[in-house]
mmCIF file of N, CA and C in Angstrom:
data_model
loop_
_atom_site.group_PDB
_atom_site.id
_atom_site.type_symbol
_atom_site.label_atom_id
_atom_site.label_comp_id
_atom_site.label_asym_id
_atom_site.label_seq_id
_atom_site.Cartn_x
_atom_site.Cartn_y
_atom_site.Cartn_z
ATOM 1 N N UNK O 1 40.418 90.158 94.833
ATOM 2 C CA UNK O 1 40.957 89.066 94.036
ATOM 3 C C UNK O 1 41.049 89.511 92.580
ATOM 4 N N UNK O 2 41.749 89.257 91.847
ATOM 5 C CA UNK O 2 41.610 89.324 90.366
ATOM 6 C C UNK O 2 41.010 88.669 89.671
ATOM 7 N N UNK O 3 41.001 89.154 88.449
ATOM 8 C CA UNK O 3 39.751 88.345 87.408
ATOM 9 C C UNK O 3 40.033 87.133 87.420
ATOM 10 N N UNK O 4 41.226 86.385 86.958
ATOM 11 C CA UNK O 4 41.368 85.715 86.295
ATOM 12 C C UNK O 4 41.072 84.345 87.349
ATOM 13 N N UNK O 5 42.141 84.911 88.552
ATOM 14 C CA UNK O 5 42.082 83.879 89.799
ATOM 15 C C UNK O 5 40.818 83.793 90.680
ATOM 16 N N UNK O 6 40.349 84.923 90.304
ATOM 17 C CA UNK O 6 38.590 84.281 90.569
ATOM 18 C C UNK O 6 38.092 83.321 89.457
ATOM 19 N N UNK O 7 38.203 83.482 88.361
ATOM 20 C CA UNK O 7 37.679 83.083 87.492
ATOM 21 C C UNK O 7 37.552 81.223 87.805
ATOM 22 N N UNK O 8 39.179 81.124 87.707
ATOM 23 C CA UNK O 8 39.881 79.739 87.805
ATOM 24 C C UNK O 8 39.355 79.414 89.282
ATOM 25 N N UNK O 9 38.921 80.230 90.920
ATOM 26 C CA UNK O 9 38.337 79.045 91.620
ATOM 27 C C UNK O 9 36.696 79.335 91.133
ATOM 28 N N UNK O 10 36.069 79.844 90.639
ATOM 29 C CA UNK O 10 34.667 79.572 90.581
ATOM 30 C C UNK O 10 34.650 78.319 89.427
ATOM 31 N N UNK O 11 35.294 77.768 88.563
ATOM 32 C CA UNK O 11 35.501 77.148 87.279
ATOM 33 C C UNK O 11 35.547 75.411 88.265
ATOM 34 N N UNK O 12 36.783 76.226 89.274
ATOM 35 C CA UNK O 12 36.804 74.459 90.129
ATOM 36 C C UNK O 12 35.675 74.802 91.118
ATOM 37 N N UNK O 13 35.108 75.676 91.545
ATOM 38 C CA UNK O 13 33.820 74.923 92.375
ATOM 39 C C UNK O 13 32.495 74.501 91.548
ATOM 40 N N UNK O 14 33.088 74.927 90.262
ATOM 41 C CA UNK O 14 31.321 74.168 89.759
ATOM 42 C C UNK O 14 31.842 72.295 88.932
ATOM 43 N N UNK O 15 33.059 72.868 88.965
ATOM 44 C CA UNK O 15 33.306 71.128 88.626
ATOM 45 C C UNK O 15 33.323 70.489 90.448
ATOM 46 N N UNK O 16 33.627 70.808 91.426
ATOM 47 C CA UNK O 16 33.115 70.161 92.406
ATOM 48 C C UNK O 16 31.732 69.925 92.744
ATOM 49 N N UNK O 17 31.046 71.122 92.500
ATOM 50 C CA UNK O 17 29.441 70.834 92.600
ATOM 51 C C UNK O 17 28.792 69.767 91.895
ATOM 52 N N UNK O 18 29.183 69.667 90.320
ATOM 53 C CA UNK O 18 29.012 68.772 89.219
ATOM 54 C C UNK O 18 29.740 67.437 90.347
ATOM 55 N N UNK O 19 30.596 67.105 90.164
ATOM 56 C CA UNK O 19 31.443 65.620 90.791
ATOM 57 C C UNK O 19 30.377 65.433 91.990
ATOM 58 N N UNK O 20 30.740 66.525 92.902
ATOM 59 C CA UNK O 20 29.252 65.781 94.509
ATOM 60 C C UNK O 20 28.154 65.378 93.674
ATOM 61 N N UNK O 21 27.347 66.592 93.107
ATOM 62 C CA UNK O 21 25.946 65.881 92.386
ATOM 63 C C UNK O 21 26.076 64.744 91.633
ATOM 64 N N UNK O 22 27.150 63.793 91.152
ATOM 65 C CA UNK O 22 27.241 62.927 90.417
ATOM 66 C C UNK O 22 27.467 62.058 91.224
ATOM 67 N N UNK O 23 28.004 62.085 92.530
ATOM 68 C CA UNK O 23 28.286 61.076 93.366
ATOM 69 C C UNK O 23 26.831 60.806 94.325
ATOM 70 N N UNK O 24 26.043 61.689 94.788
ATOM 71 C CA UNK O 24 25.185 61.944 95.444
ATOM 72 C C UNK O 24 24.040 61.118 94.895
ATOM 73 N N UNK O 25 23.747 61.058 93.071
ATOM 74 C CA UNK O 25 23.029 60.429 92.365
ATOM 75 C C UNK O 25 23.452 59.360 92.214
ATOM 76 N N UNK O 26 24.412 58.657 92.378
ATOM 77 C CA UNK O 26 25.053 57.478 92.087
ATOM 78 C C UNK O 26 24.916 56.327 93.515
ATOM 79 N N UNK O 27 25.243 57.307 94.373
ATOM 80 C CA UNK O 27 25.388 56.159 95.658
ATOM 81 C C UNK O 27 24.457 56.781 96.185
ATOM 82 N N UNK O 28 23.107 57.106 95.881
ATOM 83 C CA UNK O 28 21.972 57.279 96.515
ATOM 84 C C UNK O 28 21.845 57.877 97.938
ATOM 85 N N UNK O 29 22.492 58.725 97.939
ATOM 86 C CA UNK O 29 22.612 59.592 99.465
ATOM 87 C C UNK O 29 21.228 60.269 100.000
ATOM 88 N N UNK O 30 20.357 60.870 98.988
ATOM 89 C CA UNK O 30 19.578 61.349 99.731
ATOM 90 C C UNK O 30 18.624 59.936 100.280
ATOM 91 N N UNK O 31 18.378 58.811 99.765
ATOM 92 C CA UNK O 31 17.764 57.667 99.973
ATOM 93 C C UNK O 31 18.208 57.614 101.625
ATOM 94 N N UNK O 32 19.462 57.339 101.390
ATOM 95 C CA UNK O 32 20.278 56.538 102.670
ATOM 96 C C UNK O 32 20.034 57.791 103.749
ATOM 97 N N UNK O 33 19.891 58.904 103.887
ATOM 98 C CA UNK O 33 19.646 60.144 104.474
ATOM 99 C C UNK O 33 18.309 59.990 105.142
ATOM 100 N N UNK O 34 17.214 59.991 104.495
ATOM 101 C CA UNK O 34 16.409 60.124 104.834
ATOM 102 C C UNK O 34 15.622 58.068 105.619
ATOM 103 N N UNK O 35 16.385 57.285 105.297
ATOM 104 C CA UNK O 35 16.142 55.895 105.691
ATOM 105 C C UNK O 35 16.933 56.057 107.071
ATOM 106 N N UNK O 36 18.510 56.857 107.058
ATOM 107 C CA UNK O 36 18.665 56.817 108.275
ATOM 108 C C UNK O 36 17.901 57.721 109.736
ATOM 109 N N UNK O 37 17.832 58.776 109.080
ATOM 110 C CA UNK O 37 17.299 59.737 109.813
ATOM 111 C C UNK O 37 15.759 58.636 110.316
ATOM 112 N N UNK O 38 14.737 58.174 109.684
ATOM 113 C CA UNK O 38 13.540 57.638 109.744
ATOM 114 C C UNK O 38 13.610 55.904 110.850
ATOM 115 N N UNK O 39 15.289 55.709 110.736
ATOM 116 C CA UNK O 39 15.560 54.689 112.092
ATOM 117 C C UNK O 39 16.150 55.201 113.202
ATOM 118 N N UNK O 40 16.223 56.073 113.071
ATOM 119 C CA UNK O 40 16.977 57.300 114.233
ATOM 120 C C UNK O 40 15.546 57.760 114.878
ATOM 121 N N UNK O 41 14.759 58.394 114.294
ATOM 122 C CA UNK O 41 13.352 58.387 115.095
ATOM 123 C C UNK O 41 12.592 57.806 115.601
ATOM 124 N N UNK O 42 12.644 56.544 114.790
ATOM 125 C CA UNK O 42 12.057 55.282 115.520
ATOM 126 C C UNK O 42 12.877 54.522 116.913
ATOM 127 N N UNK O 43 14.553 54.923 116.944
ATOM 128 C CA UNK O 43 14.844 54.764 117.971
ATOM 129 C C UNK O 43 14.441 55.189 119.418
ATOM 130 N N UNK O 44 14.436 56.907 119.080
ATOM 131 C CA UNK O 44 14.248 57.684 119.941
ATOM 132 C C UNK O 44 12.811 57.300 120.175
ATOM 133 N N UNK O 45 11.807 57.056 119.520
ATOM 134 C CA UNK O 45 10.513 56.872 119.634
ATOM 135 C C UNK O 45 10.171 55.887 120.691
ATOM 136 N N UNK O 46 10.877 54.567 120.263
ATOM 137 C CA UNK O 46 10.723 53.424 121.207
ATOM 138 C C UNK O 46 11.795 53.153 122.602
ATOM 139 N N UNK O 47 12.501 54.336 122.688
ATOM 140 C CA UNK O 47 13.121 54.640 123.804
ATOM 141 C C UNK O 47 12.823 55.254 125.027
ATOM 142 N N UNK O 48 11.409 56.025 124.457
ATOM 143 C CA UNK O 48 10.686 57.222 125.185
ATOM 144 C C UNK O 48 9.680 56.363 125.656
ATOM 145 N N UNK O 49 8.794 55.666 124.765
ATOM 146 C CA UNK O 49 8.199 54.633 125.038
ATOM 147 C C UNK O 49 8.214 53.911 125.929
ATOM 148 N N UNK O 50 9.653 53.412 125.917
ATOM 149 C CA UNK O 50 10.008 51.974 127.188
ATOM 150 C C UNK O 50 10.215 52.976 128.387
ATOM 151 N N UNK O 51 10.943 54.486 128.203
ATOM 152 C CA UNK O 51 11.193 54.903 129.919
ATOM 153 C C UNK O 51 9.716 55.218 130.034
ATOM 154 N N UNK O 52 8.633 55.713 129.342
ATOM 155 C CA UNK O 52 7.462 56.209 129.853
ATOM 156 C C UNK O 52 6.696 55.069 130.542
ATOM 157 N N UNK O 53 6.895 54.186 129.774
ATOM 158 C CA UNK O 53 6.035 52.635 130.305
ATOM 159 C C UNK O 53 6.743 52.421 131.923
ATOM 160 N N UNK O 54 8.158 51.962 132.102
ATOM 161 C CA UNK O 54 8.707 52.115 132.741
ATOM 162 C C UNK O 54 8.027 52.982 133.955
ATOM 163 N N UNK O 55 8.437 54.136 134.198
ATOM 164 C CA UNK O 55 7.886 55.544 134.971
ATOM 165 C C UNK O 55 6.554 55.077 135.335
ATOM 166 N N UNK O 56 5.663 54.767 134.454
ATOM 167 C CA UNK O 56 4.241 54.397 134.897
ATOM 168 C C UNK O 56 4.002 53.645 135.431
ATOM 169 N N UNK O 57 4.746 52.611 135.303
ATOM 170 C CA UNK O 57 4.380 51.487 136.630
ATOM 171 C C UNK O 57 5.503 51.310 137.534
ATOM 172 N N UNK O 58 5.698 52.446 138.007
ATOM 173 C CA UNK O 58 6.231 52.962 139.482
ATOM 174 C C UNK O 58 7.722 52.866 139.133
ATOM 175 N N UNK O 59 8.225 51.878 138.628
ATOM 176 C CA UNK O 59 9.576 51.822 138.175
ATOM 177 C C UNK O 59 10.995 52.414 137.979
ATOM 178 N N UNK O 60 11.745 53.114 138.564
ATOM 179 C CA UNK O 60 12.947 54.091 138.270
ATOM 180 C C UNK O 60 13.193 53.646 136.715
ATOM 181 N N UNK O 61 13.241 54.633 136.284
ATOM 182 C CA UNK O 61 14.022 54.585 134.895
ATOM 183 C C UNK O 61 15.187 53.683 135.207
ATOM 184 N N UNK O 62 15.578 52.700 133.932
ATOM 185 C CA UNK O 62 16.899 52.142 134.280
ATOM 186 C C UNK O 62 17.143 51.811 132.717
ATOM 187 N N UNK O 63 18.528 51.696 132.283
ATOM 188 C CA UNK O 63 19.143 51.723 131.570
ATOM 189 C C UNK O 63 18.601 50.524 130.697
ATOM 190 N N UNK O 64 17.997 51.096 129.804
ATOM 191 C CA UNK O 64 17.188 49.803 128.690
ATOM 192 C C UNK O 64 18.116 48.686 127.503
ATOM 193 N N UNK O 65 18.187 48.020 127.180
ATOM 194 C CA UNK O 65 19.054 47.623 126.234
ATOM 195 C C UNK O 65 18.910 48.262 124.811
ATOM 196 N N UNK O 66 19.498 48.386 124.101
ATOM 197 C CA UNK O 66 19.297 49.146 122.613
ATOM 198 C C UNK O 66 18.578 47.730 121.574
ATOM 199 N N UNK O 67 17.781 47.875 120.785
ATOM 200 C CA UNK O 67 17.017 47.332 119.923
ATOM 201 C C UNK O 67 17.565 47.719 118.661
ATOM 202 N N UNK O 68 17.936 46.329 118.319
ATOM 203 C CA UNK O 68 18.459 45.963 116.995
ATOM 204 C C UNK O 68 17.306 46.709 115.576
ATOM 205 N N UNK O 69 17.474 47.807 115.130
ATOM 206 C CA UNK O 69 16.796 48.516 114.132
ATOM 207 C C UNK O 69 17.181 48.072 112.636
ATOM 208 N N UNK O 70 18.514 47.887 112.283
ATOM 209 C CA UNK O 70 19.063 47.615 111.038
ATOM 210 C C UNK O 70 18.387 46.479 110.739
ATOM 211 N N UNK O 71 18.930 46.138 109.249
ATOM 212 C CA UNK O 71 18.183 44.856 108.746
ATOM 213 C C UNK O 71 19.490 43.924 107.384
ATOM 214 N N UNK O 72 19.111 43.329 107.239
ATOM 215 C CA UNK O 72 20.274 42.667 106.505
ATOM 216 C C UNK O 72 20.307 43.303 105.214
ATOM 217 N N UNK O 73 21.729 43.161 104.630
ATOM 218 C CA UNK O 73 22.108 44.045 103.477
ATOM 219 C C UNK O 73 21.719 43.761 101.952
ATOM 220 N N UNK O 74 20.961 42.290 102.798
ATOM 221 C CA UNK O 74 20.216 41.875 100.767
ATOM 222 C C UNK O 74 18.788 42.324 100.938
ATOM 223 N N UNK O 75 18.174 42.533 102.179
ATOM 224 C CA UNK O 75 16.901 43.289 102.675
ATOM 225 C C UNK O 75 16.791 44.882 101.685
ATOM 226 N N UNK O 76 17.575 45.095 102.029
ATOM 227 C CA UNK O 76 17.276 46.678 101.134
ATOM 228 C C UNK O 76 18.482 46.710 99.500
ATOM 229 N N UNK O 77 18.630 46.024 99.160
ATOM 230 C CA UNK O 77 18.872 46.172 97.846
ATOM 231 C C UNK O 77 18.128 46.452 97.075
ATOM 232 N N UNK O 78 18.589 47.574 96.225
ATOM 233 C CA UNK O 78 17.668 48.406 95.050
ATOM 234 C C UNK O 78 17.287 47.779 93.474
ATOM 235 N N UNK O 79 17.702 46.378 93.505
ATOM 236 C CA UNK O 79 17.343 45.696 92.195
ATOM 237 C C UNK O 79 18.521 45.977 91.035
ATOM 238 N N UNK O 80 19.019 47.170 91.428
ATOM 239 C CA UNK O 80 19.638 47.318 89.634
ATOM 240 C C UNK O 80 21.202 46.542 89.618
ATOM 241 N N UNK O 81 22.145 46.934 90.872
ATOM 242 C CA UNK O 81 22.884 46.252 91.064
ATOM 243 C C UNK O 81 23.114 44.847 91.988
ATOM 244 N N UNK O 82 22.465 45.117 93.080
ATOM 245 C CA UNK O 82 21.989 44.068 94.081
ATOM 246 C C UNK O 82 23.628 44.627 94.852
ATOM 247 N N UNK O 83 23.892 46.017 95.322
ATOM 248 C CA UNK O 83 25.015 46.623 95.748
ATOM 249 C C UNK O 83 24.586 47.163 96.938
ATOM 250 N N UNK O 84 23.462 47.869 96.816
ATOM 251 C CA UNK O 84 22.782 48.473 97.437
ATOM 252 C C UNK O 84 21.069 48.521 98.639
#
């Protein structure tokens, strides 16, 4: 590549890096990341749960209903905007 046209895309990937990190801090992604991931385990958790319970008292595994995990959207608002 040449100087210059290297130059000009490393120039736009650090203004993209800058823009994600500004968006990332703004709409709280790692929050929402790690809140989702932490109801995603608790799914799987209480899924394993119900077939193990299940299994133990003689029972064929059978297709469980899914359990409502989410919570309402004024429940987790962060105070500053009441957006979030």
């Amino acid at each position: 590549m040449e100087k210059g046209y290297r130059e000009k895309m490393l120039e736009a990937m650090r203004w993209e890096d800058a823009n994600l990190r500004k968006h990332i801090e703004q709409h709280r992604l790692e929050e929402w990341t790690q809140e989702t991931q932490k109801l995603a385990e608790q799914a799987v958790d209480q899924q394993y749960d119900d077939v193990t319970e299940a299994q133990s008292t003689g029972n064929p595994p059978k297709a469980l209903p899914a359990k409502k995990l989410w919570v309402k959207s004024t429940e987790v608002t962060n105070g500053l905007n009441g957006t979030h």
